[in-house]
């Protein structure tokens, strides 16, 4: 087999998702002209609440990821660097904060201003790019679970904008598991944390009523969550279909589906999109079409996406015949437990999903989830994306690698990259380590040693 | 040669060898547990009231070896050091570990402890860090109550109100004595070096507060006032959860600087706030936690109506400092996020400043010396020229 041949076979339906995303952002960029208020938020998917409140919303991580995926993150990151943000800081945060700097500059508040006046790098020519098109917020809402930086990030955005704009924060207890009954979706810790966050969502509704001057439309929220729940169910059905051998679609297809499930409006269009994803996968399964031509290895991917490298990585793994099938960022995030949502009274189910952020669990629970998915998808190895500026995702990775080796006999590799800063990606390290792990899997197969036997 | 039995030297020994103190304490208090508590806000008062010796686990400044395979190299030095301590048996002296702060790197290290020391209980009671929320006071009080209950379960004895009140009094008395030294320093008394003050605070994180107070009182009684000399007066800022290396403090003062104030964790920040000795002790400890962030703002908390930058400008004006040196431990995200606000605030106030990024291993001494000397030159040029 020619190692340079592209063996990836991505779903065609995700192109439609790409258009939905483009339309969403264009809509946001012109929201103020249509008289809409704009909220900037981070963390869990509050968009159904904003939708019901009649707001336009911007998810900070999502915008940073979009910039990185389009390789347009440079001006924002340079603006952030000039403002004083260290390159080791979460690249989502410093990209988004750089957007704040550019946005304020465009408003004439001259944090950066015109070329050469305050800065030698980012001037008006750069700031006219996408990063600077983000409309400034009317207020902030923070909904970050797990990562402590997330909450601090919005606290700093509030300061960058001169401490003039309202801000609302939702606090999420970390699901550490102090008590003997603690576990995934169970135990008093889980139940009490869920009630606590749901109570804060009710406070958020009051805050939004004060900001908009309108009573909150709970019926609209139920309607939006009905669509989102259905979309999430279709997404799970599609994910389950990918357990087949060979897999009809891969992790990279699901990465392309993150934006729709994470922040698009809850409406029929969203349901139609995920029905299309599920149907294309089912069609491939029926026709015997795989996501990687001549699938030879099945891998798990742990880490946030390296958004600069989505297409590149999908081709790279496929070149080796490696189908990356599942991962924490896909299977354990984004409305992943739709059965928890009561569409008639959705706040509690929404609160539970915010708590289920994949960085909000202690390593014990992550161990359970990772090994469960490795078994269900019958993977041969794990690839850990050691995400340079995301300490939240990388924290438990070494422990997970040990556990997978000890309990399932599954080998793993680490490679260094980042969510939105391409400078941290190390191509040669990934290539050499991936080749070595796949070779080790070959050797084990040649000896006829199945995974379970490798452990015993 | 300094007298090793002198009170100040003994405090320094404890600060530099916590395990030695723990062993001695265990011998003197058989059957009583020693608990490790992690920075930065765990209420030591509750643990002490339960009859345990609560020890703030220090960065022991040993090179990270086994810990390298447990946490990523881009975690801060303190958390990698904690992982290393757990993996190499250097946390074996603790019967349990408690933490209260939502720092994702600290949580990562605690998870490592839990994994490699499965028989050591690791309790995480997360104190709310969004301080402006209307429900924050109630949630903080609730969590302090959970700590009390947990220590009751851990020791097998309920933590009584009387024991809490006594613990609060003991800690307040010790804090007040230490804080007095910082107040004297910022008022012009240069009797203690930054390294000595760091040892005093560090020892207070380890020792029984009654014992620490007695030893410190003895040490203080032997020290005379010493006026500041003509070196450039500097405020040291941050290093929010562990101590900077003593060599760095020495280097800074050897470079033409005299430290006149700080907001270091192993400094004024740790002793900034007393617990109200009246009323319900758990509610008082909850108020103490909230008030700490008002007295000296911390970037790990989110509170819209307090400003670390404004605090720094005020502290500089109060102590007569001529410049600020920011000590940023590499990979400390809250500090990295807040630093531009500090820079803006100090620039607007016309206060010279220098950022030094510290690492767990290695101290680029000559590079730091050059930069501190440049700051010194810059400040000296600003000084009024005598007629």
Tab-separated table of N, CA, C and O in Angstrom, chain A residues 82-86 88-90 93 97 111 146-149 151-153 155-156 158-160 163 167-174 176-179 196 200 203 359 361-364 386-392 394-396 398-399 402 416, chain B residues 66 68-75 99 102-105 107-108 110-112 114-116 122-126 128-130 133-135 139 150 299-304 306-307 309 328 330-331 333-334 336-341 343-344 357:
chain	number	residue	atom	x	y	z
A	82	UNK	N	0.760	41.142	22.433
A	82	UNK	CA	1.149	42.539	22.644
A	82	UNK	C	0.518	43.110	23.903
A	82	UNK	O	1.108	43.926	24.599
A	83	UNK	N	-0.674	42.661	24.177
A	83	UNK	CA	-1.373	43.148	25.370
A	83	UNK	C	-0.730	42.592	26.641
A	83	UNK	O	-0.870	43.150	27.712
A	84	UNK	N	-0.036	41.456	26.499
A	84	UNK	CA	0.709	40.919	27.644
A	84	UNK	C	0.430	39.483	27.993
A	84	UNK	O	0.935	38.985	28.999
A	85	UNK	N	-0.369	38.790	27.175
A	85	UNK	CA	-0.671	37.403	27.518
A	85	UNK	C	0.469	36.484	27.105
A	85	UNK	O	0.937	36.505	25.971
A	86	UNK	N	0.864	35.653	28.041
A	86	UNK	CA	1.963	34.716	27.891
A	86	UNK	C	1.556	33.578	26.947
A	86	UNK	O	0.410	33.108	26.986
A	88	UNK	N	2.111	30.565	27.083
A	88	UNK	CA	1.754	29.315	27.760
A	88	UNK	C	0.330	29.349	28.301
A	88	UNK	O	-0.141	28.371	28.869
A	89	UNK	N	-0.331	30.474	28.165
A	89	UNK	CA	-1.709	30.590	28.635
A	89	UNK	C	-2.635	29.855	27.657
A	89	UNK	O	-2.375	29.848	26.453
A	90	UNK	N	-3.694	29.263	28.188
A	90	UNK	CA	-4.717	28.593	27.370
A	90	UNK	C	-4.899	29.330	26.042
A	90	UNK	O	-5.253	30.515	26.030
A	93	UNK	N	-8.206	30.936	25.425
A	93	UNK	CA	-8.400	32.176	26.184
A	93	UNK	C	-7.636	33.329	25.546
A	93	UNK	O	-8.180	34.414	25.338
A	97	UNK	N	-9.268	36.546	24.037
A	97	UNK	CA	-8.932	37.840	24.653
A	97	UNK	C	-8.277	38.755	23.614
A	97	UNK	O	-8.478	39.972	23.629
A	111	UNK	N	-7.124	50.130	22.224
A	111	UNK	CA	-6.192	49.293	22.956
A	111	UNK	C	-5.039	48.927	22.034
A	111	UNK	O	-3.907	48.821	22.447
A	146	UNK	N	-15.102	22.316	35.474
A	146	UNK	CA	-13.825	21.612	35.353
A	146	UNK	C	-12.628	22.536	35.404
A	146	UNK	O	-11.934	22.615	36.404
A	147	UNK	N	-12.405	23.247	34.315
A	147	UNK	CA	-11.183	24.041	34.228
A	147	UNK	C	-11.332	25.365	34.974
A	147	UNK	O	-12.227	26.159	34.671
A	148	UNK	N	-10.423	25.608	35.918
A	148	UNK	CA	-10.475	26.850	36.697
A	148	UNK	C	-10.165	28.060	35.827
A	148	UNK	O	-10.646	29.169	36.090
A	149	UNK	N	-9.366	27.867	34.791
A	149	UNK	CA	-9.021	28.995	33.933
A	149	UNK	C	-10.251	29.563	33.235
A	149	UNK	O	-10.324	30.767	32.962
A	151	UNK	N	-13.300	30.117	34.232
A	151	UNK	CA	-13.999	31.140	35.007
A	151	UNK	C	-13.176	32.436	35.065
A	151	UNK	O	-13.705	33.534	34.934
A	152	UNK	N	-11.870	32.262	35.251
A	152	UNK	CA	-10.990	33.437	35.351
A	152	UNK	C	-10.933	34.191	34.018
A	152	UNK	O	-10.821	35.410	33.991
A	153	UNK	N	-11.020	33.472	32.946
A	153	UNK	CA	-10.955	34.059	31.601
A	153	UNK	C	-12.062	35.103	31.416
A	153	UNK	O	-11.801	36.236	30.993
A	155	UNK	N	-13.665	36.529	33.791
A	155	UNK	CA	-13.389	37.599	34.760
A	155	UNK	C	-12.419	38.618	34.185
A	155	UNK	O	-12.532	39.826	34.447
A	156	UNK	N	-11.481	38.139	33.382
A	156	UNK	CA	-10.516	39.053	32.763
A	156	UNK	C	-11.146	39.769	31.560
A	156	UNK	O	-10.899	40.957	31.338
A	158	UNK	N	-14.112	40.743	31.370
A	158	UNK	CA	-14.844	41.819	32.045
A	158	UNK	C	-13.911	43.004	32.314
A	158	UNK	O	-14.279	44.162	32.113
A	159	UNK	N	-12.691	42.731	32.693
A	159	UNK	CA	-11.735	43.811	32.992
A	159	UNK	C	-11.212	44.451	31.712
A	159	UNK	O	-11.027	45.666	31.651
A	160	UNK	N	-10.962	43.625	30.689
A	160	UNK	CA	-10.471	44.192	29.423
A	160	UNK	C	-11.487	45.185	28.862
A	160	UNK	O	-11.124	46.220	28.298
A	163	UNK	N	-14.560	46.942	32.852
A	163	UNK	CA	-15.444	46.669	33.993
A	163	UNK	C	-16.789	47.396	33.854
A	163	UNK	O	-17.384	47.790	34.845
A	167	UNK	N	-21.924	40.943	34.180
A	167	UNK	CA	-21.377	39.579	34.060
A	167	UNK	C	-22.108	38.677	35.036
A	167	UNK	O	-22.439	39.100	36.154
A	168	UNK	N	-22.367	37.459	34.598
A	168	UNK	CA	-23.053	36.481	35.445
A	168	UNK	C	-22.230	35.189	35.420
A	168	UNK	O	-21.825	34.731	34.345
A	169	UNK	N	-21.994	34.626	36.582
A	169	UNK	CA	-21.200	33.400	36.657
A	169	UNK	C	-21.994	32.240	37.235
A	169	UNK	O	-22.797	32.426	38.153
A	170	UNK	N	-21.770	31.076	36.667
A	170	UNK	CA	-22.368	29.845	37.204
A	170	UNK	C	-21.223	28.974	37.720
A	170	UNK	O	-20.255	28.726	36.997
A	171	UNK	N	-21.349	28.546	38.950
A	171	UNK	CA	-20.292	27.723	39.558
A	171	UNK	C	-20.676	26.253	39.496
A	171	UNK	O	-21.825	25.897	39.780
A	172	UNK	N	-19.684	25.438	39.161
A	172	UNK	CA	-19.938	23.998	39.032
A	172	UNK	C	-19.035	23.233	39.981
A	172	UNK	O	-17.804	23.285	39.828
A	173	UNK	N	-19.603	22.513	40.910
A	173	UNK	CA	-18.746	21.669	41.753
A	173	UNK	C	-18.003	20.643	40.898
A	173	UNK	O	-18.590	20.050	39.986
A	174	UNK	N	-16.734	20.463	41.189
A	174	UNK	CA	-15.952	19.426	40.508
A	174	UNK	C	-16.416	18.070	41.024
A	174	UNK	O	-16.557	17.870	42.235
A	176	UNK	N	-15.559	15.175	42.151
A	176	UNK	CA	-14.346	14.518	42.644
A	176	UNK	C	-14.611	13.093	43.108
A	176	UNK	O	-13.808	12.189	42.879
A	177	UNK	N	-15.749	12.897	43.785
A	177	UNK	CA	-16.059	11.562	44.278
A	177	UNK	C	-15.531	11.304	45.667
A	177	UNK	O	-14.796	10.337	45.897
A	178	UNK	N	-15.928	12.165	46.617
A	178	UNK	CA	-15.495	11.958	48.001
A	178	UNK	C	-16.199	10.779	48.668
A	178	UNK	O	-15.619	10.086	49.490
A	179	UNK	N	-17.456	10.587	48.314
A	179	UNK	CA	-18.284	9.644	49.074
A	179	UNK	C	-18.265	8.256	48.427
A	179	UNK	O	-18.084	8.126	47.220
A	196	UNK	N	-27.895	22.135	42.530
A	196	UNK	CA	-27.238	23.436	42.760
A	196	UNK	C	-27.066	24.202	41.442
A	196	UNK	O	-27.392	25.394	41.344
A	200	UNK	N	-28.866	27.753	39.895
A	200	UNK	CA	-28.150	28.900	39.323
A	200	UNK	C	-28.691	29.239	37.930
A	200	UNK	O	-28.697	30.404	37.528
A	203	UNK	N	-31.457	31.458	38.356
A	203	UNK	CA	-30.950	32.825	38.623
A	203	UNK	C	-30.493	33.474	37.318
A	203	UNK	O	-30.652	34.677	37.125
A	359	UNK	N	-13.870	17.547	31.532
A	359	UNK	CA	-12.766	17.948	32.418
A	359	UNK	C	-13.263	18.137	33.846
A	359	UNK	O	-12.520	18.616	34.686
A	361	UNK	N	-14.508	15.708	35.874
A	361	UNK	CA	-14.527	14.454	36.621
A	361	UNK	C	-13.147	14.180	37.218
A	361	UNK	O	-12.122	14.485	36.596
A	362	UNK	N	-13.144	13.547	38.372
A	362	UNK	CA	-11.895	13.011	38.878
A	362	UNK	C	-11.423	11.879	37.989
A	362	UNK	O	-12.189	11.326	37.177
A	363	UNK	N	-10.150	11.505	38.157
A	363	UNK	CA	-9.563	10.483	37.280
A	363	UNK	C	-10.266	9.132	37.406
A	363	UNK	O	-10.291	8.349	36.452
A	364	UNK	N	-10.850	8.865	38.559
A	364	UNK	CA	-11.541	7.573	38.729
A	364	UNK	C	-12.676	7.424	37.725
A	364	UNK	O	-12.826	6.375	37.080
A	386	UNK	N	-1.393	15.494	24.001
A	386	UNK	CA	-0.915	16.222	25.171
A	386	UNK	C	-1.034	17.710	24.845
A	386	UNK	O	-0.138	18.329	24.293
A	387	UNK	N	-2.194	18.230	25.164
A	387	UNK	CA	-2.611	19.545	24.677
A	387	UNK	C	-1.915	20.627	25.497
A	387	UNK	O	-2.286	20.906	26.617
A	388	UNK	N	-0.925	21.225	24.886
A	388	UNK	CA	0.047	22.032	25.614
A	388	UNK	C	-0.564	23.071	26.566
A	388	UNK	O	-0.128	23.217	27.696
A	389	UNK	N	-1.557	23.802	26.093
A	389	UNK	CA	-2.062	24.862	26.971
A	389	UNK	C	-3.389	24.487	27.625
A	389	UNK	O	-4.053	25.342	28.190
A	390	UNK	N	-3.753	23.216	27.570
A	390	UNK	CA	-4.987	22.789	28.240
A	390	UNK	C	-4.632	21.832	29.367
A	390	UNK	O	-4.579	20.618	29.185
A	391	UNK	N	-4.393	22.407	30.534
A	391	UNK	CA	-4.039	21.558	31.695
A	391	UNK	C	-5.239	20.735	32.151
A	391	UNK	O	-5.064	19.693	32.787
A	392	UNK	N	-6.436	21.214	31.863
A	392	UNK	CA	-7.623	20.487	32.319
A	392	UNK	C	-7.735	19.131	31.635
A	392	UNK	O	-8.011	18.117	32.272
A	394	UNK	N	-5.276	17.521	29.981
A	394	UNK	CA	-4.080	16.677	30.066
A	394	UNK	C	-3.841	16.123	31.462
A	394	UNK	O	-3.099	15.142	31.600
A	395	UNK	N	-4.454	16.734	32.481
A	395	UNK	CA	-4.179	16.331	33.862
A	395	UNK	C	-4.169	14.831	34.095
A	395	UNK	O	-3.182	14.280	34.585
A	396	UNK	N	-5.262	14.133	33.768
A	396	UNK	CA	-5.319	12.703	34.100
A	396	UNK	C	-4.742	11.784	33.032
A	396	UNK	O	-4.827	10.562	33.177
A	398	UNK	N	-1.796	10.750	31.984
A	398	UNK	CA	-0.783	9.728	32.346
A	398	UNK	C	-1.427	8.596	33.133
A	398	UNK	O	-1.075	7.416	32.965
A	399	UNK	N	-2.349	8.957	34.010
A	399	UNK	CA	-3.022	7.925	34.810
A	399	UNK	C	-3.890	7.042	33.915
A	399	UNK	O	-3.939	5.819	34.084
A	402	UNK	N	-1.694	4.546	31.982
A	402	UNK	CA	-1.276	3.423	32.831
A	402	UNK	C	-2.406	2.425	33.017
A	402	UNK	O	-2.216	1.206	32.966
A	416	UNK	N	2.532	15.989	21.303
A	416	UNK	CA	2.280	17.344	21.787
A	416	UNK	C	1.708	18.216	20.682
A	416	UNK	O	2.194	18.217	19.548
B	66	UNK	N	10.173	10.689	39.381
B	66	UNK	CA	9.030	9.815	39.081
B	66	UNK	C	7.808	10.616	38.640
B	66	UNK	O	7.001	10.154	37.832
B	68	UNK	N	7.540	12.913	36.702
B	68	UNK	CA	7.531	13.276	35.279
B	68	UNK	C	6.613	12.363	34.474
B	68	UNK	O	6.112	12.756	33.425
B	69	UNK	N	6.434	11.155	34.956
B	69	UNK	CA	5.585	10.234	34.207
B	69	UNK	C	4.137	10.280	34.693
B	69	UNK	O	3.314	9.478	34.266
B	70	UNK	N	3.843	11.212	35.590
B	70	UNK	CA	2.491	11.276	36.140
B	70	UNK	C	1.749	12.556	35.788
B	70	UNK	O	0.527	12.596	35.797
B	71	UNK	N	2.487	13.614	35.556
B	71	UNK	CA	1.865	14.884	35.152
B	71	UNK	C	2.681	15.479	34.018
B	71	UNK	O	3.907	15.332	33.970
B	72	UNK	N	1.992	16.197	33.148
B	72	UNK	CA	2.663	16.798	31.986
B	72	UNK	C	3.685	17.838	32.444
B	72	UNK	O	3.522	18.480	33.483
B	73	UNK	N	4.706	18.007	31.622
B	73	UNK	CA	5.784	18.927	31.986
B	73	UNK	C	5.344	20.377	31.946
B	73	UNK	O	6.046	21.248	32.431
B	74	UNK	N	4.142	20.626	31.386
B	74	UNK	CA	3.649	21.999	31.364
B	74	UNK	C	2.651	22.265	32.490
B	74	UNK	O	1.873	23.202	32.406
B	75	UNK	N	2.651	21.421	33.490
B	75	UNK	CA	2.016	21.758	34.765
B	75	UNK	C	3.028	22.581	35.568
B	75	UNK	O	4.241	22.451	35.382
B	99	UNK	N	-8.001	19.320	50.356
B	99	UNK	CA	-7.849	20.527	49.546
B	99	UNK	C	-9.200	21.204	49.354
B	99	UNK	O	-10.249	20.555	49.439
B	102	UNK	N	-10.157	25.453	43.819
B	102	UNK	CA	-10.398	25.025	42.453
B	102	UNK	C	-9.283	25.552	41.553
B	102	UNK	O	-9.406	26.609	40.937
B	103	UNK	N	-8.193	24.826	41.527
B	103	UNK	CA	-7.123	25.077	40.558
B	103	UNK	C	-6.962	23.764	39.810
B	103	UNK	O	-6.695	22.727	40.423
B	104	UNK	N	-7.114	23.782	38.509
B	104	UNK	CA	-7.158	22.525	37.771
B	104	UNK	C	-5.814	21.799	37.849
B	104	UNK	O	-5.760	20.565	37.804
B	105	UNK	N	-4.731	22.553	38.003
B	105	UNK	CA	-3.425	21.896	38.114
B	105	UNK	C	-3.279	21.233	39.490
B	105	UNK	O	-2.740	20.132	39.608
B	107	UNK	N	-5.759	20.132	41.271
B	107	UNK	CA	-6.644	18.964	41.235
B	107	UNK	C	-5.948	17.806	40.508
B	107	UNK	O	-6.032	16.647	40.924
B	108	UNK	N	-5.239	18.138	39.436
B	108	UNK	CA	-4.502	17.094	38.712
B	108	UNK	C	-3.485	16.411	39.607
B	108	UNK	O	-3.351	15.176	39.610
B	110	UNK	N	-3.619	16.283	42.890
B	110	UNK	CA	-4.337	15.532	43.925
B	110	UNK	C	-4.832	14.198	43.373
B	110	UNK	O	-4.849	13.180	44.088
B	111	UNK	N	-5.225	14.197	42.104
B	111	UNK	CA	-5.646	12.947	41.478
B	111	UNK	C	-4.481	11.955	41.408
B	111	UNK	O	-4.664	10.742	41.568
B	112	UNK	N	-3.295	12.477	41.163
B	112	UNK	CA	-2.114	11.603	41.152
B	112	UNK	C	-1.890	11.018	42.545
B	112	UNK	O	-1.633	9.812	42.698
B	114	UNK	N	-4.084	10.481	44.789
B	114	UNK	CA	-5.132	9.486	45.032
B	114	UNK	C	-4.827	8.178	44.303
B	114	UNK	O	-5.119	7.088	44.810
B	115	UNK	N	-4.214	8.303	43.133
B	115	UNK	CA	-3.929	7.085	42.350
B	115	UNK	C	-2.737	6.312	42.911
B	115	UNK	O	-2.763	5.078	42.952
B	116	UNK	N	-1.704	7.020	43.326
B	116	UNK	CA	-0.490	6.291	43.748
B	116	UNK	C	-0.482	5.988	45.247
B	116	UNK	O	0.292	5.146	45.690
B	122	UNK	N	-8.088	11.296	50.229
B	122	UNK	CA	-7.865	12.619	49.634
B	122	UNK	C	-9.237	13.271	49.492
B	122	UNK	O	-10.032	12.871	48.639
B	123	UNK	N	-9.503	14.244	50.339
B	123	UNK	CA	-10.824	14.883	50.363
B	123	UNK	C	-10.743	16.238	49.687
B	123	UNK	O	-9.926	17.078	50.043
B	124	UNK	N	-11.602	16.441	48.694
B	124	UNK	CA	-11.662	17.728	47.999
B	124	UNK	C	-13.030	18.357	48.239
B	124	UNK	O	-14.040	17.872	47.732
B	125	UNK	N	-13.046	19.398	49.014
B	125	UNK	CA	-14.266	20.187	49.208
B	125	UNK	C	-14.063	21.518	48.509
B	125	UNK	O	-13.312	22.357	48.978
B	126	UNK	N	-14.725	21.694	47.386
B	126	UNK	CA	-14.414	22.849	46.530
B	126	UNK	C	-15.096	24.121	47.029
B	126	UNK	O	-16.322	24.215	47.013
B	128	UNK	N	-16.330	27.792	46.605
B	128	UNK	CA	-16.736	28.582	45.448
B	128	UNK	C	-15.693	29.684	45.218
B	128	UNK	O	-15.183	30.289	46.153
B	129	UNK	N	-15.350	29.895	43.949
B	129	UNK	CA	-14.337	30.911	43.639
B	129	UNK	C	-14.934	32.115	42.919
B	129	UNK	O	-14.233	33.091	42.665
B	130	UNK	N	-16.203	32.048	42.601
B	130	UNK	CA	-16.900	33.190	41.996
B	130	UNK	C	-17.500	33.994	43.145
B	130	UNK	O	-18.635	33.766	43.577
B	133	UNK	N	-21.067	36.160	43.475
B	133	UNK	CA	-22.395	35.554	43.371
B	133	UNK	C	-23.167	35.755	44.677
B	133	UNK	O	-22.601	35.618	45.767
B	134	UNK	N	-24.446	36.024	44.548
B	134	UNK	CA	-25.234	36.292	45.753
B	134	UNK	C	-25.308	35.067	46.662
B	134	UNK	O	-25.477	35.196	47.867
B	135	UNK	N	-25.178	33.895	46.062
B	135	UNK	CA	-25.275	32.682	46.865
B	135	UNK	C	-23.904	32.240	47.412
B	135	UNK	O	-23.814	31.240	48.124
B	139	UNK	N	-22.921	29.179	50.223
B	139	UNK	CA	-22.201	27.978	49.767
B	139	UNK	C	-20.868	27.809	50.495
B	139	UNK	O	-20.440	26.691	50.773
B	150	UNK	N	-16.451	16.266	58.005
B	150	UNK	CA	-15.483	15.307	57.474
B	150	UNK	C	-14.380	15.030	58.492
B	150	UNK	O	-13.943	13.882	58.653
B	299	UNK	N	-5.808	36.312	41.937
B	299	UNK	CA	-6.375	36.068	40.606
B	299	UNK	C	-7.021	34.704	40.454
B	299	UNK	O	-7.655	34.436	39.435
B	300	UNK	N	-6.869	33.848	41.461
B	300	UNK	CA	-7.581	32.570	41.400
B	300	UNK	C	-9.053	32.742	41.761
B	300	UNK	O	-9.829	31.804	41.576
B	301	UNK	N	-9.407	33.866	42.324
B	301	UNK	CA	-10.821	34.150	42.626
B	301	UNK	C	-11.341	35.125	41.573
B	301	UNK	O	-10.576	35.951	41.056
B	302	UNK	N	-12.621	35.045	41.300
B	302	UNK	CA	-13.245	36.004	40.383
B	302	UNK	C	-14.179	36.886	41.210
B	302	UNK	O	-15.160	36.405	41.778
B	303	UNK	N	-13.823	38.128	41.327
B	303	UNK	CA	-14.615	39.062	42.123
B	303	UNK	C	-14.528	40.422	41.448
B	303	UNK	O	-13.445	41.014	41.366
B	304	UNK	N	-15.664	40.896	40.993
B	304	UNK	CA	-15.647	42.095	40.161
B	304	UNK	C	-15.324	43.366	40.929
B	304	UNK	O	-14.843	44.334	40.361
B	306	UNK	N	-13.209	43.832	43.509
B	306	UNK	CA	-11.869	44.006	44.083
B	306	UNK	C	-10.849	43.879	42.951
B	306	UNK	O	-11.053	43.120	41.997
B	307	UNK	N	-9.787	44.651	43.064
B	307	UNK	CA	-8.799	44.734	41.987
B	307	UNK	C	-7.400	44.510	42.546
B	307	UNK	O	-6.942	45.284	43.395
B	309	UNK	N	-4.681	44.933	40.901
B	309	UNK	CA	-3.828	46.034	40.454
B	309	UNK	C	-3.976	47.243	41.372
B	309	UNK	O	-2.981	47.863	41.763
B	328	UNK	N	6.370	35.180	38.827
B	328	UNK	CA	5.348	34.347	38.188
B	328	UNK	C	5.892	32.934	38.013
B	328	UNK	O	6.801	32.722	37.209
B	330	UNK	N	6.242	29.594	36.375
B	330	UNK	CA	5.910	29.207	35.002
B	330	UNK	C	4.669	28.318	34.983
B	330	UNK	O	4.540	27.417	35.810
B	331	UNK	N	3.753	28.585	34.066
B	331	UNK	CA	2.511	27.855	33.839
B	331	UNK	C	1.398	28.191	34.838
B	331	UNK	O	0.381	27.500	34.874
B	333	UNK	N	-1.630	29.808	35.433
B	333	UNK	CA	-2.574	30.461	34.522
B	333	UNK	C	-3.276	31.671	35.125
B	333	UNK	O	-3.429	32.685	34.447
B	334	UNK	N	-3.743	31.615	36.380
B	334	UNK	CA	-4.405	32.818	36.898
B	334	UNK	C	-3.486	34.036	36.911
B	334	UNK	O	-3.920	35.147	36.608
B	336	UNK	N	-0.905	34.452	34.836
B	336	UNK	CA	-0.691	34.834	33.434
B	336	UNK	C	-1.877	35.648	32.913
B	336	UNK	O	-1.718	36.596	32.154
B	337	UNK	N	-3.084	35.249	33.319
B	337	UNK	CA	-4.272	35.965	32.849
B	337	UNK	C	-4.330	37.383	33.401
B	337	UNK	O	-4.715	38.318	32.708
B	338	UNK	N	-3.972	37.542	34.654
B	338	UNK	CA	-4.148	38.844	35.313
B	338	UNK	C	-2.978	39.777	35.037
B	338	UNK	O	-3.104	40.996	35.184
B	339	UNK	N	-1.836	39.236	34.653
B	339	UNK	CA	-0.629	40.061	34.567
B	339	UNK	C	-0.804	41.329	33.713
B	339	UNK	O	-0.376	42.419	34.132
B	340	UNK	N	-1.450	41.263	32.529
B	340	UNK	CA	-1.593	42.510	31.761
B	340	UNK	C	-2.357	43.602	32.520
B	340	UNK	O	-2.073	44.787	32.355
B	341	UNK	N	-3.309	43.184	33.363
B	341	UNK	CA	-4.032	44.194	34.154
B	341	UNK	C	-3.099	44.831	35.179
B	341	UNK	O	-3.167	46.041	35.435
B	343	UNK	N	0.122	45.118	34.860
B	343	UNK	CA	1.065	45.955	34.120
B	343	UNK	C	0.424	47.301	33.769
B	343	UNK	O	1.043	48.352	33.953
B	344	UNK	N	-0.813	47.241	33.309
B	344	UNK	CA	-1.510	48.485	32.961
B	344	UNK	C	-1.663	49.379	34.186
B	344	UNK	O	-1.420	50.588	34.136
B	357	UNK	N	9.911	35.162	35.610
B	357	UNK	CA	9.202	33.889	35.536
B	357	UNK	C	10.075	32.824	36.166
B	357	UNK	O	11.179	32.555	35.689
